[in-house]
Coordinates of C-alpha atoms in Angstrom, one line a residue:
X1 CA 60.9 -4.0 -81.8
X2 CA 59.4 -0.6 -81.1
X3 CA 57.4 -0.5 -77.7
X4 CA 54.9 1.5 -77.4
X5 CA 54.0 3.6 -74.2
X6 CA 50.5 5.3 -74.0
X7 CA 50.2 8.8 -72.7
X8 CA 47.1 9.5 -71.0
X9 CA 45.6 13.1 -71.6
X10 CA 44.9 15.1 -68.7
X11 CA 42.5 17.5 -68.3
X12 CA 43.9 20.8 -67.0
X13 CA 41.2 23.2 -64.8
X14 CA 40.7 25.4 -67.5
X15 CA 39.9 22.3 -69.7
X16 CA 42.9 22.3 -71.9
X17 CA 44.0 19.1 -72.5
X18 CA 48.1 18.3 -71.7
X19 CA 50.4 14.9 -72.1
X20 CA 53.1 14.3 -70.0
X21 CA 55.9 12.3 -71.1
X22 CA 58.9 11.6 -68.1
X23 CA 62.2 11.4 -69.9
X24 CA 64.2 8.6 -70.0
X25 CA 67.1 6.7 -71.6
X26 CA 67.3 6.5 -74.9
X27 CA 65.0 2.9 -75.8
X28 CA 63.2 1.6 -78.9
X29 CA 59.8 3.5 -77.1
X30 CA 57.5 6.0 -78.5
X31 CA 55.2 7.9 -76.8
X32 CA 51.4 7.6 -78.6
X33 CA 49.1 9.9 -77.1
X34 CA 45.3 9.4 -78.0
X35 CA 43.9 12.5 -79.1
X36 CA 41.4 13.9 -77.2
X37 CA 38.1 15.6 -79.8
X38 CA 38.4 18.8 -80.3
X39 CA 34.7 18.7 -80.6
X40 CA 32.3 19.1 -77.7
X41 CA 28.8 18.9 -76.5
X42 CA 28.3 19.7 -73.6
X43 CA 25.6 17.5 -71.6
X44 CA 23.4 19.7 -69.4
X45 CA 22.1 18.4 -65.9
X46 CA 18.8 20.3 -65.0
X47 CA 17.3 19.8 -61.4
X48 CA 13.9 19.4 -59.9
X49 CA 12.4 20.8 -57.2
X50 CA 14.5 21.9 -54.2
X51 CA 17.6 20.2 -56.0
X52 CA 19.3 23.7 -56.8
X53 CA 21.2 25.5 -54.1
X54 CA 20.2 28.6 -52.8
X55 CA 21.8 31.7 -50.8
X56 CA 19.9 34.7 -50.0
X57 CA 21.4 38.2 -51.1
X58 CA 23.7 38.8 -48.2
X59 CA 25.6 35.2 -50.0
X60 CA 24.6 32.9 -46.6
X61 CA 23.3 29.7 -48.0
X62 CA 19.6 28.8 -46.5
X63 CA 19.0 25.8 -48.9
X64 CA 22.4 23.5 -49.5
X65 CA 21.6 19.8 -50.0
X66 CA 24.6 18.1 -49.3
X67 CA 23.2 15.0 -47.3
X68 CA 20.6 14.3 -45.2
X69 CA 21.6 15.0 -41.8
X70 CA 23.2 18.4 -43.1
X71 CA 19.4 19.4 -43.7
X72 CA 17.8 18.4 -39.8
X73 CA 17.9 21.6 -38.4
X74 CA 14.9 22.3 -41.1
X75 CA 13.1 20.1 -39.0
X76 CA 13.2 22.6 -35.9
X77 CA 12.1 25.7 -38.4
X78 CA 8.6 27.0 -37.9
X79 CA 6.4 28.3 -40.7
X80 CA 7.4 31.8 -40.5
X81 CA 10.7 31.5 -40.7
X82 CA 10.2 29.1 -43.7
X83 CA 8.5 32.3 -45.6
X84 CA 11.1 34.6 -45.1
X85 CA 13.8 32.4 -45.7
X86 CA 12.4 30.8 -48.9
X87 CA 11.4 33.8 -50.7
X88 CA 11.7 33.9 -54.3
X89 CA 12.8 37.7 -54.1
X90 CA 15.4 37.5 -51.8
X91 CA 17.2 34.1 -52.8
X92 CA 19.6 33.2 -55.6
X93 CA 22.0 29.8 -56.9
X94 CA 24.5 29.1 -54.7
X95 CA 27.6 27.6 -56.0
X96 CA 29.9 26.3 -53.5
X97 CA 27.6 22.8 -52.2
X98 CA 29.8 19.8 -51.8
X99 CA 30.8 18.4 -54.7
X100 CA 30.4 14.3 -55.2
X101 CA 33.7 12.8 -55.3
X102 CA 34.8 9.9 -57.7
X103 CA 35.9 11.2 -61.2
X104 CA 39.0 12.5 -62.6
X105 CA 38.0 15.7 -62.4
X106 CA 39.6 18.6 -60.2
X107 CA 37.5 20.0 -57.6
X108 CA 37.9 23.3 -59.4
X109 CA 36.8 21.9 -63.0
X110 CA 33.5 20.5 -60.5
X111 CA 33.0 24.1 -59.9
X112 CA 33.5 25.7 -63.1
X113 CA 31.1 22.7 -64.4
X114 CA 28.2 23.7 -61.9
X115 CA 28.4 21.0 -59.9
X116 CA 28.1 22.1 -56.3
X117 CA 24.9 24.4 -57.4
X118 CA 22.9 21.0 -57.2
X119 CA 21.8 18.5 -54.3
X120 CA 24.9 16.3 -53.5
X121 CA 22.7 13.9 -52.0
X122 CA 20.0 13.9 -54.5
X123 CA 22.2 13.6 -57.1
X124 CA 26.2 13.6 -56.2
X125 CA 26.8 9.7 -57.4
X126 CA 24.2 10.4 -60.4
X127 CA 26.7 13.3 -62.1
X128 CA 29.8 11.1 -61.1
X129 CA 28.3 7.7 -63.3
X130 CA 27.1 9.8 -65.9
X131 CA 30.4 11.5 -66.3
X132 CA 32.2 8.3 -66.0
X133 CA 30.6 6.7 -68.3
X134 CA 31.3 9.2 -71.3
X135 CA 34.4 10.1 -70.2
X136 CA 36.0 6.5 -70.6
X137 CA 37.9 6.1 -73.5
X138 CA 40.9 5.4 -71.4
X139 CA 43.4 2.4 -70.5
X140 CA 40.7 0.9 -67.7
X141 CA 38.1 0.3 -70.3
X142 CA 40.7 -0.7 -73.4
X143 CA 40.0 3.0 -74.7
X144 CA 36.1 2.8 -74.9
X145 CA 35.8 -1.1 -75.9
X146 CA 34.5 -2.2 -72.6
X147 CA 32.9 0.9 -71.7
X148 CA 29.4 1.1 -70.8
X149 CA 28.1 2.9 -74.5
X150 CA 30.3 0.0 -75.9
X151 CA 28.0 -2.8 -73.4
X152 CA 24.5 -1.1 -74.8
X153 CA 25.6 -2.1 -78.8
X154 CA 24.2 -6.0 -77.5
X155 CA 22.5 -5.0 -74.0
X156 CA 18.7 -4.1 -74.0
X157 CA 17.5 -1.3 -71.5
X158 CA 14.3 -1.8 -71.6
X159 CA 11.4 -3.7 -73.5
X160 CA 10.7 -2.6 -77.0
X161 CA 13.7 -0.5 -77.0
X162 CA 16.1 -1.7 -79.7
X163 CA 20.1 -1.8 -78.9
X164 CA 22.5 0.9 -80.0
X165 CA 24.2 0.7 -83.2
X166 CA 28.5 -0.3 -83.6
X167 CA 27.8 3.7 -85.6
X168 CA 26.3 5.8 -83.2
X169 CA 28.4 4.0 -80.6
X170 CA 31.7 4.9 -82.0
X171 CA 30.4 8.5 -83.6
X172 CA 29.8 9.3 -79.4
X173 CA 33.6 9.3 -79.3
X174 CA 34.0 11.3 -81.5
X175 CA 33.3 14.5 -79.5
X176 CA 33.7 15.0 -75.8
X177 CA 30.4 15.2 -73.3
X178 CA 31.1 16.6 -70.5
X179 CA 28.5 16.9 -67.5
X180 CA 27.7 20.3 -66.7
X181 CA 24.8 20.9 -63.9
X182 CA 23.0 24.3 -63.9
X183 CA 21.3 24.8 -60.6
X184 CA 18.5 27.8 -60.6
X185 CA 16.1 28.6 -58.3
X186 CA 13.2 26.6 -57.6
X187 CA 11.3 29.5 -55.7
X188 CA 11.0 31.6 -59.0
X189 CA 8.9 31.2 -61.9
X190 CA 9.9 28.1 -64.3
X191 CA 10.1 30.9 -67.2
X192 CA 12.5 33.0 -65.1
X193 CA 14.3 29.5 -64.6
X194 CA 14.0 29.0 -68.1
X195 CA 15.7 32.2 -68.6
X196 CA 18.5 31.6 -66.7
X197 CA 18.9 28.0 -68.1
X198 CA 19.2 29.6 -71.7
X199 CA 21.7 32.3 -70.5
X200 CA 23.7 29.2 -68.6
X201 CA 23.7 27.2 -72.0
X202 CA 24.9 30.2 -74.1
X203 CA 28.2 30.5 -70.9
X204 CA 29.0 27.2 -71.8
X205 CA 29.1 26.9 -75.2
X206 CA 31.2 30.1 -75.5
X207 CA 33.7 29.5 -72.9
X208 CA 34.2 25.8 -74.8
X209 CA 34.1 27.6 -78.5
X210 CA 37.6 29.9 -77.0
X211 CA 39.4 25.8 -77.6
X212 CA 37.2 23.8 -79.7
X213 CA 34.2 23.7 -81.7
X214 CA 30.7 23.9 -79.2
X215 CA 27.6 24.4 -80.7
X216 CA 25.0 22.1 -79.6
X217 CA 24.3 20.9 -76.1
X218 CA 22.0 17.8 -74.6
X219 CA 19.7 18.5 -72.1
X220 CA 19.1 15.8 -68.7
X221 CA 16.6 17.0 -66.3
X222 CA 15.1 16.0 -63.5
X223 CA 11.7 16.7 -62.3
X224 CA 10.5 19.7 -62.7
X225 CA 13.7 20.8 -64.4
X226 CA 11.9 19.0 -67.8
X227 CA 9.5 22.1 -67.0
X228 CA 12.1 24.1 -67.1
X229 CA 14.0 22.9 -70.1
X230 CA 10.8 22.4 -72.3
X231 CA 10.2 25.9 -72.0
X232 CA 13.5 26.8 -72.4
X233 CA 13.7 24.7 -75.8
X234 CA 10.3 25.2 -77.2
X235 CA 9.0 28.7 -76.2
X236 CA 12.6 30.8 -76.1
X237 CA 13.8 28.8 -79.3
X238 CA 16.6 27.2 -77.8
X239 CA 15.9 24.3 -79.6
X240 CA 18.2 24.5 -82.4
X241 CA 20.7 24.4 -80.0
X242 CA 20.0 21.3 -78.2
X243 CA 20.2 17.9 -80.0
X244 CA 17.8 16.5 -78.0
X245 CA 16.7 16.0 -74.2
X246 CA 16.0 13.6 -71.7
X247 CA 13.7 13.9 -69.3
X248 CA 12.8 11.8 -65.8
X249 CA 10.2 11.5 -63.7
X250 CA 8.8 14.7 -64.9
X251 CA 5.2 15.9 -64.0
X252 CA 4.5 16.7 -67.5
X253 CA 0.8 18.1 -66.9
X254 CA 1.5 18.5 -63.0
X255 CA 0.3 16.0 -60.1
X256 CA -1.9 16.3 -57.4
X257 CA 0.2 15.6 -54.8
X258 CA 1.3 19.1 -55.1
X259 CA -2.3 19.8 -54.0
X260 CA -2.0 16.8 -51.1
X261 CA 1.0 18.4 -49.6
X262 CA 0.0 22.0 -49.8
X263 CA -3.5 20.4 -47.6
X264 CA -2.1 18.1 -45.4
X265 CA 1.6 18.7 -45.4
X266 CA 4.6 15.9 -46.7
X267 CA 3.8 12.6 -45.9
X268 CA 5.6 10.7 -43.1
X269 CA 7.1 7.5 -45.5
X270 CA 7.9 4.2 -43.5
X271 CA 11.4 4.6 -42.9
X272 CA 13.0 6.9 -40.3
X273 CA 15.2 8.3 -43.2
X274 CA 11.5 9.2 -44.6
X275 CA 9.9 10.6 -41.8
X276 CA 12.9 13.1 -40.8
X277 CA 12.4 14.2 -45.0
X278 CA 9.0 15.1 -43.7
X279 CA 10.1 17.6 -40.9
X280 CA 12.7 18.8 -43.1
X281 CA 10.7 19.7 -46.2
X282 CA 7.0 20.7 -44.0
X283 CA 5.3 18.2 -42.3
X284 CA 1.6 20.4 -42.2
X285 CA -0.2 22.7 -44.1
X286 CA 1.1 25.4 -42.5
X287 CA 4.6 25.1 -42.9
X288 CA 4.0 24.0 -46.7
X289 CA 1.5 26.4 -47.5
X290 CA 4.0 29.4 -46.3
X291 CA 6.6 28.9 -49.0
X292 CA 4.2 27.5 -51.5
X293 CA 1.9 30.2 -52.0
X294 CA 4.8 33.0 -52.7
X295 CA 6.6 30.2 -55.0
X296 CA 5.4 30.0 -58.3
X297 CA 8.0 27.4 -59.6
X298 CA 5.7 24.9 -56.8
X299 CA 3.1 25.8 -57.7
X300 CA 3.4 25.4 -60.8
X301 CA 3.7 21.6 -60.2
X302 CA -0.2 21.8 -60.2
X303 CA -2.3 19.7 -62.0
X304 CA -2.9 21.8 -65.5
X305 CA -5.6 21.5 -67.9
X306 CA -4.1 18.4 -69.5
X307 CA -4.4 16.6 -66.4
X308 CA -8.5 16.5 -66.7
X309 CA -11.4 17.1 -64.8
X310 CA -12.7 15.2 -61.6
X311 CA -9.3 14.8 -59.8
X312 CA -10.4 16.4 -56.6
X313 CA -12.6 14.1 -55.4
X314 CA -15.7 14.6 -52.6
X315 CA -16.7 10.9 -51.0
X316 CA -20.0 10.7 -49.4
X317 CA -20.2 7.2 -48.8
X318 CA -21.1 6.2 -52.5
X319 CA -22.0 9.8 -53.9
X320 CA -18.8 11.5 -55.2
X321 CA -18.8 15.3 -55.7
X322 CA -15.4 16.0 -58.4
X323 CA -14.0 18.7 -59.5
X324 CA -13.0 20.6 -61.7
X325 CA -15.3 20.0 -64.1
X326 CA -14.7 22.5 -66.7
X327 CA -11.1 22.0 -67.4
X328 CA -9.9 25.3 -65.2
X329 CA -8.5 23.8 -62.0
X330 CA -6.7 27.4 -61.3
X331 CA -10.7 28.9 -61.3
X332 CA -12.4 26.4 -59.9
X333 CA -10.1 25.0 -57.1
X334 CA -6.8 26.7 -56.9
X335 CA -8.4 30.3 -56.2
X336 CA -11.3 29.2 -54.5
X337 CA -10.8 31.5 -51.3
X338 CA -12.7 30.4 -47.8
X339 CA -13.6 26.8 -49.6
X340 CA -12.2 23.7 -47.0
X341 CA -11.5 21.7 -50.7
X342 CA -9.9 24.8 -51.9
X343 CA -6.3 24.5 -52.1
X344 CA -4.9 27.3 -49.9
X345 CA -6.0 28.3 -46.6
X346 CA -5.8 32.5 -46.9
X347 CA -5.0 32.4 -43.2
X348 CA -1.8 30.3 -43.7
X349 CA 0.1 32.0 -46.4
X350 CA 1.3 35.1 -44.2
X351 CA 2.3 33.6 -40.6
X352 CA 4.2 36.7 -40.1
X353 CA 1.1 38.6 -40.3
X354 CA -0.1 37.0 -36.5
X355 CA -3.1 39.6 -36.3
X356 CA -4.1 38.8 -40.4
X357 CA -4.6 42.4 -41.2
X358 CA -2.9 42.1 -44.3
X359 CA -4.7 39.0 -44.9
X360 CA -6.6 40.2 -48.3
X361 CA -3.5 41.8 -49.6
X362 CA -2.1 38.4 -48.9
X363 CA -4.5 36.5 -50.7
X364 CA -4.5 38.9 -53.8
X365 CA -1.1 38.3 -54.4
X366 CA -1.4 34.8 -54.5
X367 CA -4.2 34.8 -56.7
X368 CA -2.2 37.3 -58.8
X369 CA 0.6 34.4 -59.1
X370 CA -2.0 31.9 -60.1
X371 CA -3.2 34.0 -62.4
X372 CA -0.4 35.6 -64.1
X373 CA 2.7 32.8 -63.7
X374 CA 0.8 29.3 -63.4
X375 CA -1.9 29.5 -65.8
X376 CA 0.2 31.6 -68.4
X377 CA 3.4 29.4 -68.0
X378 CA 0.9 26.0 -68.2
X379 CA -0.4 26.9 -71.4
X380 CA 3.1 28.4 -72.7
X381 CA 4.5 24.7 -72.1
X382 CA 0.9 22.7 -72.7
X383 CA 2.0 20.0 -75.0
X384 CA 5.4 20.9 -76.1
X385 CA 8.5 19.1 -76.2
X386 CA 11.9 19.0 -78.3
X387 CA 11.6 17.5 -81.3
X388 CA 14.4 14.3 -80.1
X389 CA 12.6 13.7 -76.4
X390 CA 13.4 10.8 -74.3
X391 CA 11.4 10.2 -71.1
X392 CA 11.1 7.6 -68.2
X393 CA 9.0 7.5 -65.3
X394 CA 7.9 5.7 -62.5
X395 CA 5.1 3.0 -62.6
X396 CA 5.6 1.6 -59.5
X397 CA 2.7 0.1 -56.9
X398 CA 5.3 0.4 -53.6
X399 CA 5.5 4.3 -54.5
X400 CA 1.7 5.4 -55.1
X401 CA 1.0 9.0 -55.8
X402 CA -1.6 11.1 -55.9
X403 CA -3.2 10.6 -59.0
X404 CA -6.6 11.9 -57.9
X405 CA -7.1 13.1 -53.8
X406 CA -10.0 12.4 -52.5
X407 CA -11.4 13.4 -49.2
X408 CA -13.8 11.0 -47.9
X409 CA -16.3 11.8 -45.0
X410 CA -16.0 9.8 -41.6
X411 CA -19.9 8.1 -41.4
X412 CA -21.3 6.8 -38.1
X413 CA -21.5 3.3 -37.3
X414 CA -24.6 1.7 -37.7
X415 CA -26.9 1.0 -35.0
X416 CA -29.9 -0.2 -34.0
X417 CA -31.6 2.9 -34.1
X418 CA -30.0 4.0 -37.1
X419 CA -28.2 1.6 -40.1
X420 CA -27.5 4.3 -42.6
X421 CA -26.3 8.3 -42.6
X422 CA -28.0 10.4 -45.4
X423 CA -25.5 11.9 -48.1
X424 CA -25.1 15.8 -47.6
X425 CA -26.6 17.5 -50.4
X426 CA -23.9 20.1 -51.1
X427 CA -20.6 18.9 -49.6
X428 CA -18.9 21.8 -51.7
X429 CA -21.1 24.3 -49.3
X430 CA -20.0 22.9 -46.5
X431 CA -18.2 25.0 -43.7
X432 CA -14.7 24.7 -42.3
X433 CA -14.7 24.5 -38.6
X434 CA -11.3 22.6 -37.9
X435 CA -8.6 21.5 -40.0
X436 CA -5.3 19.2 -38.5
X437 CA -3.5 20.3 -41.3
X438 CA -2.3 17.0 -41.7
X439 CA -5.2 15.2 -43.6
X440 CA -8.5 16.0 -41.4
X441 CA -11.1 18.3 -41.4
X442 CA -14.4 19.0 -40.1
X443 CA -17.0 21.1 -41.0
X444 CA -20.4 22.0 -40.8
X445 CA -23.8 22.2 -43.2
X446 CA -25.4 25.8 -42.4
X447 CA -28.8 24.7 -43.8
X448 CA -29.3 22.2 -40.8
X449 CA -30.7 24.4 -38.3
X450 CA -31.0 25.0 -35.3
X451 CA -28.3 22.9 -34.4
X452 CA -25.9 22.0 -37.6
X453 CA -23.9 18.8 -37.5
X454 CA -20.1 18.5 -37.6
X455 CA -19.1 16.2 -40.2
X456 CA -15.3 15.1 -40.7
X457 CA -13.8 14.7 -44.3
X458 CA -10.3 12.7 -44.0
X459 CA -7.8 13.3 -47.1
X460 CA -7.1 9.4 -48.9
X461 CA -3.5 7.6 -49.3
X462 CA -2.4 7.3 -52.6
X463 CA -3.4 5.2 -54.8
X464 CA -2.0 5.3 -58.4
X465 CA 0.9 3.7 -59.0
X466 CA 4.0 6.3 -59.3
X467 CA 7.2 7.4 -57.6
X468 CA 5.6 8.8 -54.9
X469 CA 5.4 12.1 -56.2
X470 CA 4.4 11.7 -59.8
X471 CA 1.5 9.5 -60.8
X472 CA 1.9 7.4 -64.1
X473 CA -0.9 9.5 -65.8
X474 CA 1.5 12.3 -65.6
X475 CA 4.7 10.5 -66.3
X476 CA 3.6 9.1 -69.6
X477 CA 1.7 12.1 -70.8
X478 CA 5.0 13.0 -73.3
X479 CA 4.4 9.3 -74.7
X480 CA 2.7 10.7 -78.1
X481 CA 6.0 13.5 -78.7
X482 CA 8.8 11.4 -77.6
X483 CA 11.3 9.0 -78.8
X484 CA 10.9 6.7 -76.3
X485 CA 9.2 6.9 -72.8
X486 CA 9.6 4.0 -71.3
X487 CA 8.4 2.9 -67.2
X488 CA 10.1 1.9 -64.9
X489 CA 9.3 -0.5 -62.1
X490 CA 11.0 0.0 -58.3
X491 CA 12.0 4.2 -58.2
X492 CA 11.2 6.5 -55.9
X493 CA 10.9 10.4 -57.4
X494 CA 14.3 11.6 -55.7
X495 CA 16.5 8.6 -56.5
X496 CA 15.3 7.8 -60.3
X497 CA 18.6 8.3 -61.0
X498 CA 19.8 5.8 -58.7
X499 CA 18.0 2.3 -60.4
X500 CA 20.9 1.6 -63.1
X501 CA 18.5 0.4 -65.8
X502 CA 17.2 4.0 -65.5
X503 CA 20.7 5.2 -65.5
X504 CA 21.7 3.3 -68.3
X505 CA 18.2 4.6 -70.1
X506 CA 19.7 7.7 -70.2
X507 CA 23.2 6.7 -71.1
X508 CA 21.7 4.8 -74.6
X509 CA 19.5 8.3 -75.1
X510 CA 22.8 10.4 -75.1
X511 CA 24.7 8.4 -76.7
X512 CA 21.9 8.2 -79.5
X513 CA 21.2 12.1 -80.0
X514 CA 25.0 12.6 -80.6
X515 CA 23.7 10.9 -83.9
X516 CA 22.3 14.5 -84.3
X517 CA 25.2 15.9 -85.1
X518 CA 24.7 14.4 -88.6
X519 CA 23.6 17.4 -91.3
X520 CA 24.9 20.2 -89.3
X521 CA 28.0 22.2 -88.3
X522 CA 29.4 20.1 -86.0
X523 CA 29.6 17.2 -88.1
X524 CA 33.0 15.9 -89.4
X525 CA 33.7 15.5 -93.3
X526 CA 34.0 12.5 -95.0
X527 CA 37.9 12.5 -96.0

């Protein structure tokens, strides 16, 4: 009887694909090898915010995210050295970050793939699942059949969500996905990111077409790397060449924690793990406001348009004062200069300007960013997403956001002389006197005279269910051009990767756009 002895491919650095046979005596054996496609899509990781890795232009890194303690000394650096450090002129992707270990792959194939341009802690185990997991047709999982694509056919990932198909299941092997991540930098504009993401795609299809047939991709982001990819797809025209993305926890219309943070700094969490993050990525106003208001990819995490009016909130015991009210945020809050509601304070974006000389120069060129890259690059992506969109967010009531921010003033405790403090007829008027930078100010109303009061406004915690970072009016805003957008209960905004019925969210969405090979030239004739 002839025996049969399987030859597992390997995957050479260049990613030509060899067999290795060892000889032997002369038996009744026959080597079967298990042809690898010669088809491929590439799957495309995109980052968030502060997931890329960054080196300045001398090539010394100054943002790697390998793990958390390699990121502590952060916590010593002042605001000023923040600002020159984190400049989006003088930074670039930096390639050589730890890579996660765990897969077949080499660590040079890691490299050539993109791996160590992104956060190894944010999202190191993340790349190695996902690459597992369509890169299993192999002896472990009985070629495929106990696989995880292979589990979805009868498991559901989430409610209303109906299971993969035996079809789509089986066309997925049919072509090889391999994980590619494509760090850029978070400093810049998302349309310069955008850019660059195009330009990345475009390297990877034509160093696969040299071998094998490549000419669609599938797009995972993270983030504000959905920002990044919807422009990418939708406003370059890129879209023709990706079958489809999947997007999580992204702030689709912006969030206003981005305002909370640049006002009071990150908040402090309620583990120790949590508050060192704080130090590390600014823990006041000053220290967030320095990189912030030279960043436009940050700030671009703003609340848009979309997001409404009345977010900003003015609490006077029961009078409320919101803004904005005409659907401009960038006019009516985010350039409101000398304003203690407004978002930035001019004398904290130029700490190494001590004597603030330059201190209108300063403020003009933020305005000019607000202006010319968030407004512009808000409306460029309002509403617009690929065609085959898959989304998930967080809905979570452990990890509230910042679905509105509301500064509330400190009243008086009754007494016996007195039982209730008047409103203040125009908080909005009010003058800035002190701010903690962590959540406090106080101020004062000019048109009391001769002595005006001091009045203190505190910022509020969170209270919209989230990730901690994106609020669920945000996350869900795709719902009406998607696929499926689905919540998800127990994810924080950094690990929603982690959770594996996210993971496995993503898994069934990949596996399903393959489908959209169907129709076009990557599809395989009927014999």
């Amino acid at each position: 009887m002839t025996v049969e002895r399987i030859l597992a491919a390997k995957h050479a650095d260049d990613g030509s694909v060899h067999y290795l046979s060892a000889s032997s005596p002369s038996d009744d054996s026959h080597a079967v090898c298990h042809m690898v496609p010669d088809r491929v899509i590439p799957v495309i990781f995109v980052p968030g915010v502060m997931g890329s890795n960054l080196m300045n232009n001398k090539n010394q890194p100054v943002w790697v995210v390998n793990s958390g303690p390699g990121m502590l000394a952060w916590s010593w650096k002042d605001a000023a050295y923040r600002k020159q450090t984190l400049n989006p002129t003088n930074t670039q992707v930096f390639h050589s970050g730890d890579r996660p270990k765990g897969t077949p792959l080499t660590d040079a194939e890691k490299i050539s793939r993109g791996w160590g341009t992104v956060s190894k802690k944010s999202y190191g185990d993340w790349l190695v699942w996902i690459q597992d997991a369509l890169d299993d047709a192999h002896a472990g999982t009985n070629h495929g059949r106990n696989g995880l694509r292979n589990s979805l056919i009868k498991q559901v990932v989430a409610p209303g969500l109906e299971t993969l198909s035996d079809e789509e299941v089986e066309l997925s092997y049919q072509y090889r996905l391999p994980v590619h991540a494509v760090g850029y930098n978070w400093l810049k504009s998302n349309h310069d990111s955008s850019q660059y993401l195009a330009g990345e795609i475009k390297r990877i299809m034509d160093d696969y077409s040299k071998r094998y047939r490549c000419e669609k991709v599938i797009v995972v982001t993270h983030s504000m790397g959905g920002l990044v990819a919807r422009h990418c797809s939708e406003v370059l025209g890129l879209s023709k060449k990706i079958l489809g993305v999947v997007h999580s926890v992204m702030p689709a219309i912006g969030s206003a924690t981005a305002y909370k943070r640049v006002k009071a700094g990150w908040e402090p969490g309620n583990t120790i793990e949590e508050g060192i993050g704080r130090n590390v990525l600014g823990a006041t106003a000053a220290e967030i406001t320095a990189v912030f208001a030279q960043s436009p990819g940050p700030l671009q995490l703003l609340p848009d348009a979309n997001y409404g009016n009345g977010w900003l909130k003015i609490r006077d015991g029961g009078q409320f004062v919101s803004l904005p009210e005409k659907n401009d945020p960038y006019g009516e809050i985010y350039t409101q200069r000398g304003k203690w509601w407004g978002l930035i304070d001019d004398k904290l974006i130029n700490p190494l300007d001590t004597n603030k000389v330059n201190v209108d120069h300063d403020w003009e060129k933020f305005q000019s960013l607000i202006d010319n890259k968030v407004k512009p690059f808000h409306a460029a992506i309002s509403l617009r997403y690929h065609a085959h969109t898959y989304a998930f967010y967080g809905d979570d009531k452990v990890h509230k956001a910042w679905g509105d921010v509301v500064w509330r003033r400190t009243l008086p405790k009754p007494n016996q002389f007195s039982t209730s403090t008047p409103p203040i007829a125009k908080p909005l008027e009010l003058e800035g006197k002190w701010d903690s930078r962590t959540g406090a100010q106080r101020v004062i109303d000019r048109t009391k005279q001769p002595f005006p009061p001091m009045e203190e406004f505190v910022l509020q915690p969170a209270e919209e269910n989230g990730d901690g970072t994106v609020p669920i009016r945000s996350g869900r805003a795709p719902m009406p051009y998607t696929k499926a957008c689905v919540a998800f209960e127990g994810i924080d905004h950094e690990g929603a990767y982690n959770p594996l019925p996210c993971r496995l969210f993503a898994l069934r969405a990949i596996t399903r756009l393959v489908s959209n090979v169907k129709g076009t030239s990557m599809e395989y004739e009927a014999c």
